[in-house]
Amino acid sequence: MLKTTIIGASGYTGAELAFMVNKHPELTLAGLYVSANSVDAGKNIAQLHGKLTGVIDMPVSPLINPEQVAQASDVVFLATAHEVSHDLAP
C-alpha cells in the first residue's frame, strides 16, 4: 500500500482525491493538509464535505513542514493553485 498525502484537501478537488484514494486498493490515506493559516485547519474532512461523512474520519492538518510530509509519504497530490504547487514541488 502506498502512503498517500493530499495537500489542499479542503477544496473540491482535494475532497474528490481523498474519496478516490480511500477507495483505491493500492493506496492508503496518510494525511490531509491545508495551508498553515487556513480556517479549515483542524476540522474533520467530513465537516467540510458532507459526501465524506461515514467514509473518511480524518482531520485536515495545517501544512507546517512540507519536506517532512513528503518524506513520510510515498505519493503526494497537490490540489492547490498552480502557483502554490509550483512552490511546493521540487
XYZ file of C-alpha atoms in Angstrom:
90
model
C 0.000 0.000 0.000
C 1.319 3.423 -0.925
C 1.057 6.085 1.785
C -0.762 8.949 0.078
C -0.996 12.567 1.207
C -3.197 15.328 -0.179
C -2.177 18.965 0.172
C -5.090 21.308 -0.459
C -7.579 18.808 0.913
C -10.250 21.331 1.941
C -11.207 22.208 -1.629
C -13.424 20.270 -4.002
C -10.525 18.665 -5.877
C -8.802 17.649 -2.652
C -12.003 16.110 -1.306
C -12.585 14.144 -4.511
C -8.985 12.918 -4.401
C -9.447 11.843 -0.785
C -12.588 9.934 -1.767
C -10.794 8.163 -4.645
C -7.665 7.382 -2.627
C -9.798 5.956 0.172
C -11.481 3.573 -2.298
C -8.286 2.562 -4.133
C -6.979 -0.923 -3.248
C -3.296 0.052 -3.588
C -3.382 3.362 -1.677
C -3.816 4.343 1.949
C -4.687 7.875 3.015
C -1.784 9.035 5.181
C -2.626 12.716 5.611
C -4.777 15.654 4.590
C -3.292 19.152 4.678
C -4.212 22.784 4.098
C -2.162 25.958 4.329
C -0.960 26.792 7.826
C -3.243 29.840 8.087
C -6.374 28.184 6.676
C -9.593 28.480 8.668
C -10.208 24.809 7.806
C -7.090 23.582 9.634
C -8.028 21.178 12.401
C -11.503 20.426 11.066
C -12.547 16.937 10.065
C -12.710 16.484 6.296
C -16.302 15.223 6.657
C -17.274 18.556 8.289
C -16.106 20.316 5.147
C -17.525 17.820 2.648
C -20.695 16.012 3.656
C -20.104 13.373 0.977
C -17.268 12.031 3.145
C -19.380 11.584 6.295
C -19.058 7.965 7.367
C -16.407 7.419 4.692
C -13.320 9.302 5.921
C -12.798 10.339 9.536
C -9.587 12.350 9.405
C -8.627 15.899 10.370
C -7.260 18.387 7.878
C -3.915 19.452 9.331
C -2.056 22.717 8.783
C 0.946 22.295 6.479
C 3.883 23.438 8.601
C 6.756 21.382 7.196
C 6.186 20.271 3.579
C 9.515 18.440 3.398
C 8.670 16.307 6.420
C 5.239 15.497 4.993
C 6.792 14.495 1.650
C 9.394 12.269 3.309
C 6.678 10.430 5.250
C 4.639 9.784 2.081
C 5.040 7.610 -0.988
C 2.703 9.808 -3.045
C 1.744 13.470 -2.581
C -1.108 15.064 -4.512
C -1.121 18.854 -4.769
C -4.719 20.078 -5.003
C -3.609 23.683 -4.762
C -3.437 26.722 -7.011
C -0.755 26.341 -9.663
C 1.430 28.992 -8.021
C 1.366 27.111 -4.720
C 2.010 23.779 -6.435
C 4.973 25.338 -8.242
C 6.469 26.476 -4.946
C 5.876 23.134 -3.197
C 7.035 20.762 -5.938
C 10.775 20.017 -6.029
